[in-house]
Amino acid sequence: MATITLNGNPIHTCGELPAVGSATPAFTLTRTDLRETTSVDLEGKRVLLSIFPSLDTSTCAESVRKFNALTADLSDTVLLCVSMDLPFAQDLFCGSKNLERATPASAFRHPEFGVDFGVTLIDGPMRGLLARAVVALDENGTVIHTELVPELTREPDYDLAVHAIRSHHHPCPEDALESTE
């Protein structure tokens, strides 16, 4: 269990984020078309999991917009924006803001996601929702960066998360050939 705050008042998560260097917990989430997406579907891709309570809060909305902009040039990275919001609300938000990089994914049918990632809030007024956290994965599904934001109303450290993804870039063979010509 981790302790964070909401407007300075202590609240708790159900566990801890996965450790850097560990394999990501297997997960299933619901996409905006109501189909499921899984960690297996993302194998071979870098993934930035932006986890947050709800798109209906200004901080969460801003974090999705910023990560969308900061990852615009990372075509081989999936920006997965995870909350308990219904897929319809996620689709409406991302579509109305033209957030084409953001891939909304709902945990509303998958409470094990919050438990396995240690981010389900277990007390306070937002209990049952997910804490604000960032988990970055390399192409092999290995955790390369985590952040549990200590104050729920604050934004994550975007630079650290994006740097982790960029610094673990492994060029594909075609990239290597181009750089030697």
Backbone as CSV, one residue per row, in Angstrom:
resi,resn,N_x,N_y,N_z,CA_x,CA_y,CA_z,C_x,C_y,C_z
1,MET,0.841,-1.168,0.000,0.000,0.000,0.000,0.890,1.236,0.000
2,ALA,0.511,2.201,-0.820,1.233,3.475,-0.875,0.311,4.576,-0.359
3,THR,0.927,5.577,0.242,0.174,6.733,0.716,0.443,7.907,-0.210
4,ILE,-0.630,8.500,-0.718,-0.552,9.724,-1.495,-1.506,10.710,-0.828
5,THR,-1.698,11.874,-1.422,-2.638,12.829,-0.845,-3.621,13.329,-1.903
6,LEU,-4.757,13.775,-1.418,-5.764,14.450,-2.227,-6.038,15.768,-1.529
7,ASN,-5.593,16.856,-2.144,-5.690,18.185,-1.517,-5.038,18.194,-0.139
8,GLY,-3.920,17.488,-0.025,-3.157,17.456,1.215,-3.613,16.420,2.221
9,ASN,-4.735,15.765,2.002,-5.250,14.751,2.925,-4.789,13.369,2.487
10,PRO,-4.239,12.570,3.406,-3.727,11.246,3.045,-4.819,10.307,2.528
11,ILE,-4.496,9.610,1.459,-5.311,8.516,0.927,-4.351,7.403,0.533
12,HIS,-4.895,6.221,0.296,-4.037,5.058,0.085,-4.410,4.294,-1.178
13,THR,-3.391,3.679,-1.760,-3.599,2.774,-2.894,-3.598,1.348,-2.364
14,CYS,-4.047,0.416,-3.190,-4.153,-0.981,-2.774,-2.815,-1.705,-2.777
15,GLY,-1.783,-1.080,-3.308,-0.491,-1.762,-3.396,0.583,-0.827,-3.876
16,GLU,1.534,-1.369,-4.597,2.675,-0.604,-5.120,2.736,-0.787,-6.629
17,LEU,3.306,0.199,-7.314,3.539,0.064,-8.747,4.514,-1.078,-9.013
18,PRO,4.444,-1.686,-10.190,5.428,-2.726,-10.510,6.835,-2.136,-10.488
19,ALA,7.789,-2.940,-10.098,9.175,-2.476,-9.975,9.815,-2.285,-11.341
20,VAL,10.653,-1.264,-11.454,11.436,-1.061,-12.666,12.312,-2.296,-12.860
21,GLY,12.337,-2.802,-14.070,13.107,-4.005,-14.389,12.255,-5.272,-14.370
22,SER,11.035,-5.178,-13.836,10.164,-6.355,-13.783,9.300,-6.429,-15.043
23,ALA,8.736,-7.592,-15.265,7.790,-7.753,-16.371,6.494,-7.061,-15.981
24,THR,5.852,-6.441,-16.954,4.580,-5.800,-16.655,3.540,-6.851,-16.292
25,PRO,2.672,-6.538,-15.339,1.585,-7.483,-15.067,0.715,-7.637,-16.323
26,ALA,0.281,-8.853,-16.601,-0.637,-9.065,-17.719,-1.909,-8.276,-17.435
27,PHE,-2.478,-7.654,-18.465,-3.694,-6.886,-18.236,-4.625,-6.939,-19.431
28,THR,-5.884,-6.661,-19.133,-6.933,-6.532,-20.131,-7.683,-5.251,-19.827
29,LEU,-7.961,-4.463,-20.857,-8.716,-3.219,-20.726,-9.733,-3.151,-21.856
30,THR,-10.720,-2.273,-21.715,-11.762,-2.134,-22.727,-11.516,-0.883,-23.558
31,ARG,-11.510,-1.061,-24.876,-11.310,0.055,-25.796,-12.625,0.797,-26.025
32,THR,-12.555,1.909,-26.740,-13.747,2.721,-26.972,-14.777,2.022,-27.862
33,ASP,-14.357,1.013,-28.635,-15.303,0.257,-29.454,-15.849,-0.963,-28.699
34,LEU,-15.560,-1.012,-27.395,-15.993,-2.061,-26.465,-15.296,-3.400,-26.663
35,ARG,-14.309,-3.442,-27.553,-13.488,-4.642,-27.655,-12.390,-4.559,-26.606
36,GLU,-11.824,-5.694,-26.293,-10.765,-5.708,-25.296,-9.403,-5.562,-25.949
37,THR,-8.490,-4.950,-25.210,-7.091,-4.902,-25.604,-6.313,-5.475,-24.431
38,THR,-5.259,-6.198,-24.737,-4.495,-6.856,-23.679,-3.014,-6.520,-23.793
39,SER,-2.306,-6.851,-22.758,-0.853,-6.665,-22.786,-0.232,-7.501,-23.899
40,VAL,-0.824,-8.622,-24.230,-0.315,-9.464,-25.320,-0.426,-8.726,-26.652
41,ASP,-1.519,-7.952,-26.834,-1.704,-7.179,-28.077,-0.600,-6.144,-28.256
42,LEU,0.037,-5.734,-27.178,1.033,-4.660,-27.217,2.469,-5.173,-27.272
43,GLU,2.635,-6.489,-27.295,3.983,-7.054,-27.340,4.722,-6.542,-28.564
44,GLY,5.993,-6.190,-28.368,6.823,-5.676,-29.453,6.743,-4.167,-29.613
45,LYS,5.905,-3.517,-28.816,5.766,-2.060,-28.881,6.163,-1.453,-27.547
46,ARG,6.677,-0.231,-27.610,6.888,0.515,-26.380,5.533,1.066,-25.955
47,VAL,5.293,1.108,-24.661,3.987,1.531,-24.150,4.193,2.532,-23.029
48,LEU,3.438,3.617,-23.106,3.392,4.588,-22.019,1.981,4.532,-21.457
49,LEU,1.865,3.988,-20.244,0.576,3.910,-19.565,0.399,5.163,-18.722
50,SER,-0.546,5.997,-19.105,-0.908,7.166,-18.321,-2.180,6.773,-17.585
51,ILE,-2.067,6.615,-16.277,-3.160,6.108,-15.447,-3.679,7.270,-14.595
52,PHE,-4.996,7.409,-14.466,-5.548,8.561,-13.746,-6.972,8.282,-13.302
53,PRO,-7.509,9.126,-12.398,-8.861,8.895,-11.877,-9.979,9.061,-12.903
54,SER,-10.044,10.203,-13.592,-11.154,10.443,-14.508,-10.861,11.607,-15.443
55,LEU,-11.272,11.465,-16.693,-11.116,12.547,-17.663,-11.983,13.755,-17.313
56,ASP,-12.915,13.576,-16.399,-13.789,14.678,-15.997,-13.138,15.628,-15.008
57,THR,-11.853,15.435,-14.741,-11.143,16.385,-13.877,-10.113,17.121,-14.734
58,SER,-9.860,18.360,-14.393,-8.984,19.188,-15.229,-7.559,18.652,-15.288
59,THR,-7.036,18.132,-14.186,-5.659,17.628,-14.173,-5.530,16.396,-15.065
60,CYS,-6.492,15.515,-14.994,-6.449,14.306,-15.829,-6.545,14.672,-17.303
61,ALA,-7.461,15.569,-17.620,-7.629,16.001,-19.007,-6.345,16.640,-19.529
62,GLU,-5.726,17.471,-18.703,-4.482,18.143,-19.113,-3.367,17.121,-19.326
63,SER,-3.282,16.107,-18.474,-2.209,15.117,-18.625,-2.364,14.345,-19.930
64,VAL,-3.584,14.023,-20.321,-3.791,13.327,-21.590,-3.376,14.230,-22.753
65,ARG,-3.769,15.508,-22.702,-3.392,16.445,-23.769,-1.876,16.583,-23.878
66,LYS,-1.193,16.708,-22.727,0.267,16.893,-22.761,0.983,15.644,-23.259
67,PHE,0.604,14.481,-22.752,1.250,13.259,-23.234,0.975,13.058,-24.729
68,ASN,-0.218,13.403,-25.182,-0.546,13.308,-26.602,0.426,14.156,-27.427
69,ALA,0.687,15.375,-26.984,1.601,16.274,-27.712,3.055,15.809,-27.602
70,LEU,3.469,15.389,-26.416,4.872,15.021,-26.196,5.275,13.721,-26.874
71,THR,4.313,12.890,-27.227,4.637,11.621,-27.884,4.301,11.647,-29.371
72,ALA,4.010,12.821,-29.907,3.591,12.943,-31.313,4.591,12.321,-32.283
73,ASP,5.878,12.398,-31.980,6.889,11.870,-32.898,7.319,10.440,-32.566
74,LEU,6.678,9.819,-31.618,7.044,8.454,-31.200,6.078,7.446,-31.814
75,SER,6.193,7.248,-33.105,5.240,6.403,-33.823,5.273,4.941,-33.373
76,ASP,6.365,4.511,-32.777,6.458,3.123,-32.328,6.106,2.960,-30.854
77,THR,5.472,3.981,-30.278,5.068,3.941,-28.880,3.555,4.088,-28.792
78,VAL,2.931,3.236,-27.981,1.500,3.314,-27.741,1.284,4.123,-26.469
79,LEU,0.501,5.183,-26.574,0.114,5.986,-25.413,-1.244,5.479,-24.958
80,LEU,-1.243,4.697,-23.893,-2.465,4.090,-23.377,-2.932,4.906,-22.176
81,CYS,-4.090,5.537,-22.302,-4.644,6.395,-21.253,-5.715,5.606,-20.517
82,VAL,-5.430,5.251,-19.254,-6.244,4.299,-18.512,-6.952,4.969,-17.338
83,SER,-8.261,4.783,-17.298,-9.061,5.262,-16.174,-10.265,4.330,-16.017
84,MET,-11.083,4.617,-15.016,-12.316,3.869,-14.819,-13.470,4.488,-15.609
85,ASP,-13.210,5.584,-16.331,-14.252,6.208,-17.138,-14.833,5.184,-18.106
86,LEU,-16.110,5.355,-18.447,-16.710,4.485,-19.448,-16.055,4.738,-20.806
87,PRO,-15.929,3.724,-21.631,-15.311,3.895,-22.948,-15.984,4.985,-23.784
88,PHE,-17.293,5.170,-23.632,-18.010,6.189,-24.402,-17.505,7.580,-24.032
89,ALA,-17.315,7.823,-22.742,-16.825,9.123,-22.277,-15.389,9.345,-22.735
90,GLN,-14.570,8.297,-22.689,-13.184,8.416,-23.153,-13.143,8.766,-24.633
91,ASP,-13.977,8.109,-25.422,-14.019,8.353,-26.859,-14.488,9.776,-27.146
92,LEU,-15.506,10.228,-26.450,-16.017,11.579,-26.635,-14.950,12.606,-26.301
93,PHE,-14.247,12.410,-25.178,-13.209,13.356,-24.772,-12.086,13.409,-25.801
94,CYS,-11.512,12.262,-26.128,-10.366,12.238,-27.049,-10.756,12.726,-28.438
95,GLY,-11.947,12.372,-28.901,-12.406,12.820,-30.210,-12.649,14.317,-30.256
96,SER,-13.226,14.868,-29.196,-13.535,16.299,-29.191,-12.286,17.155,-29.066
97,LYS,-11.212,16.602,-28.563,-9.953,17.337,-28.394,-8.933,17.004,-29.483
98,ASN,-9.325,16.164,-30.455,-8.415,15.740,-31.530,-7.129,15.125,-30.997
99,LEU,-7.270,14.260,-30.017,-6.110,13.608,-29.402,-5.864,12.275,-30.107
100,GLU,-5.164,12.348,-31.219,-4.991,11.178,-32.069,-3.944,10.197,-31.561
101,ARG,-3.006,10.627,-30.744,-1.978,9.720,-30.209,-2.514,8.920,-29.031
102,ALA,-3.438,9.516,-28.290,-3.958,8.878,-27.081,-4.859,7.701,-27.446
103,THR,-4.597,6.571,-26.817,-5.446,5.400,-26.964,-6.165,5.202,-25.643
104,PRO,-7.428,5.609,-25.558,-8.150,5.448,-24.301,-8.417,3.972,-24.020
105,ALA,-8.327,3.611,-22.762,-8.589,2.231,-22.341,-9.224,2.274,-20.955
106,SER,-10.381,1.648,-20.853,-11.125,1.682,-19.594,-10.903,0.419,-18.772
107,ALA,-10.759,0.623,-17.478,-10.642,-0.496,-16.534,-11.988,-0.787,-15.866
108,PHE,-13.086,-0.223,-16.391,-14.380,-0.351,-15.721,-14.847,-1.793,-15.599
109,ARG,-14.464,-2.667,-16.514,-14.799,-4.097,-16.431,-13.635,-4.926,-15.912
110,HIS,-12.542,-4.263,-15.580,-11.310,-4.982,-15.247,-10.685,-4.435,-13.963
111,PRO,-11.353,-4.612,-12.822,-10.805,-4.069,-11.570,-9.442,-4.660,-11.210
112,GLU,-9.115,-5.807,-11.782,-7.811,-6.424,-11.508,-6.668,-5.554,-12.025
113,PHE,-6.924,-4.706,-13.033,-5.868,-3.818,-13.530,-5.348,-2.950,-12.392
114,GLY,-6.236,-2.252,-11.701,-5.829,-1.375,-10.602,-5.158,-2.123,-9.472
115,VAL,-5.635,-3.331,-9.225,-5.046,-4.150,-8.160,-3.648,-4.606,-8.574
116,ASP,-3.516,-5.140,-9.790,-2.225,-5.664,-10.257,-1.162,-4.576,-10.401
117,PHE,-1.589,-3.359,-10.724,-0.647,-2.239,-10.839,-0.535,-1.451,-9.540
118,GLY,-1.297,-1.831,-8.515,-1.211,-1.189,-7.201,-1.771,0.217,-7.153
119,VAL,-2.693,0.567,-8.062,-3.144,1.953,-8.170,-4.605,2.189,-7.794
120,THR,-5.343,1.163,-7.412,-6.726,1.389,-7.003,-6.736,2.132,-5.672
121,LEU,-7.497,3.216,-5.620,-7.619,3.984,-4.377,-8.567,3.224,-3.448
122,ILE,-8.119,2.986,-2.210,-8.907,2.158,-1.294,-9.640,2.966,-0.225
123,ASP,-9.394,4.273,-0.156,-10.124,5.097,0.797,-10.210,6.523,0.263
124,GLY,-10.858,7.375,0.997,-11.034,8.752,0.563,-12.208,8.893,-0.386
125,PRO,-12.509,10.121,-0.779,-13.693,10.375,-1.604,-13.626,9.783,-3.014
126,MET,-12.446,9.438,-3.489,-12.311,8.881,-4.842,-12.039,7.377,-4.807
127,ARG,-12.309,6.733,-3.665,-12.028,5.296,-3.552,-12.731,4.536,-4.677
128,GLY,-12.020,3.546,-5.178,-12.516,2.765,-6.299,-11.991,3.240,-7.639
129,LEU,-11.539,4.501,-7.703,-10.922,5.006,-8.927,-9.434,4.692,-8.902
130,LEU,-8.728,5.040,-9.962,-7.300,4.779,-10.054,-6.509,6.023,-9.675
131,ALA,-5.375,5.823,-9.029,-4.464,6.919,-8.687,-3.816,7.431,-9.971
132,ARG,-3.211,8.612,-9.886,-2.475,9.155,-11.027,-1.078,8.526,-11.014
133,ALA,-0.754,7.827,-12.084,0.528,7.138,-12.176,0.948,7.029,-13.634
134,VAL,2.221,6.788,-13.837,2.776,6.562,-15.167,3.641,5.313,-15.089
135,VAL,3.454,4.436,-16.061,4.283,3.236,-16.173,4.729,3.159,-17.629
136,ALA,6.035,3.116,-17.858,6.586,3.002,-19.208,7.155,1.601,-19.390
137,LEU,6.867,1.017,-20.554,7.313,-0.339,-20.872,8.151,-0.325,-22.135
138,ASP,9.187,-1.142,-22.161,9.959,-1.282,-23.395,9.280,-2.297,-24.309
139,GLU,9.908,-2.597,-25.436,9.329,-3.500,-26.429,9.090,-4.906,-25.907
140,ASN,9.797,-5.272,-24.846,9.671,-6.614,-24.282,8.673,-6.682,-23.133
141,GLY,7.995,-5.569,-22.846,7.045,-5.555,-21.740,7.705,-5.387,-20.390
142,THR,8.963,-4.967,-20.392,9.675,-4.726,-19.149,9.411,-3.304,-18.681
143,VAL,9.149,-3.149,-17.402,8.899,-1.834,-16.826,10.213,-1.054,-16.815
144,ILE,10.231,0.119,-17.466,11.455,0.924,-17.526,11.328,2.239,-16.752
145,HIS,10.103,2.583,-16.343,9.897,3.820,-15.577,8.538,3.736,-14.889
146,THR,8.495,4.227,-13.649,7.210,4.356,-12.960,7.188,5.660,-12.179
147,GLU,5.999,6.171,-12.003,5.791,7.313,-11.120,4.386,7.219,-10.551
148,LEU,4.287,7.220,-9.251,3.012,7.385,-8.566,3.012,8.834,-8.108
149,VAL,2.140,9.655,-8.692,2.129,11.081,-8.370,1.688,11.234,-6.914
150,PRO,2.515,11.892,-6.088,2.250,11.925,-4.653,1.018,12.741,-4.233
151,GLU,0.613,13.705,-5.048,-0.591,14.507,-4.777,-1.512,14.336,-5.981
152,LEU,-2.693,13.774,-5.742,-3.601,13.406,-6.820,-3.994,14.573,-7.719
153,THR,-3.952,15.795,-7.207,-4.350,16.957,-8.006,-3.205,17.518,-8.849
154,ARG,-2.020,16.908,-8.759,-0.864,17.380,-9.535,-0.644,16.514,-10.763
155,GLU,0.066,17.090,-11.727,0.380,16.381,-12.962,1.641,15.524,-12.782
156,PRO,1.792,14.493,-13.601,3.009,13.673,-13.530,4.202,14.426,-14.101
157,ASP,5.378,13.845,-13.933,6.600,14.404,-14.510,6.699,13.906,-15.955
158,TYR,6.166,14.697,-16.864,6.115,14.312,-18.279,7.510,14.064,-18.839
159,ASP,8.445,14.941,-18.508,9.795,14.837,-19.071,10.460,13.517,-18.705
160,LEU,10.340,13.095,-17.453,10.951,11.825,-17.037,10.332,10.645,-17.783
161,ALA,9.026,10.656,-17.921,8.345,9.549,-18.591,8.741,9.470,-20.062
162,VAL,8.706,10.603,-20.747,9.037,10.614,-22.169,10.522,10.308,-22.368
163,HIS,11.370,10.805,-21.485,12.796,10.494,-21.574,13.025,8.985,-21.429
164,ALA,12.304,8.347,-20.515,12.463,6.900,-20.326,12.128,6.155,-21.614
165,ILE,11.054,6.550,-22.269,10.662,5.908,-23.532,11.712,6.168,-24.614
166,ARG,12.154,7.413,-24.727,13.139,7.760,-25.767,14.484,7.067,-25.524
167,SER,14.920,6.991,-24.282,16.244,6.436,-23.999,16.287,4.919,-24.140
168,HIS,15.136,4.281,-24.156,15.094,2.828,-24.342,14.702,2.455,-25.760
169,HIS,14.885,3.388,-26.683,14.550,3.123,-28.083,15.585,2.168,-28.670
170,HIS,15.089,1.112,-29.232,15.956,0.157,-29.932,15.597,0.238,-31.403
171,PRO,16.474,0.815,-32.232,16.130,0.966,-33.640,15.900,-0.377,-34.313
172,CYS,14.977,-0.377,-35.226,14.748,-1.605,-35.977,15.875,-1.747,-37.002
173,PRO,16.065,-2.928,-37.566,17.186,-3.153,-38.490,17.224,-2.165,-39.647
174,GLU,16.056,-1.732,-40.151,16.052,-0.782,-41.262,16.682,0.541,-40.830
175,ASP,16.411,0.970,-39.575,16.998,2.204,-39.054,18.525,2.097,-39.014
176,ALA,19.015,0.931,-38.595,20.463,0.737,-38.482,21.115,0.811,-39.867
177,LEU,20.449,0.243,-40.870,20.999,0.282,-42.221,21.057,1.721,-42.733
178,GLU,20.007,2.479,-42.499,19.966,3.863,-42.963,21.064,4.689,-42.330
179,SER,21.373,4.438,-41.047,22.367,5.258,-40.355,23.793,4.963,-40.798
180,THR,24.031,3.821,-41.475,25.373,3.491,-41.915,25.632,3.887,-43.361
181,GLU,24.584,4.322,-44.041,24.766,4.676,-45.456,25.289,6.081,-45.605
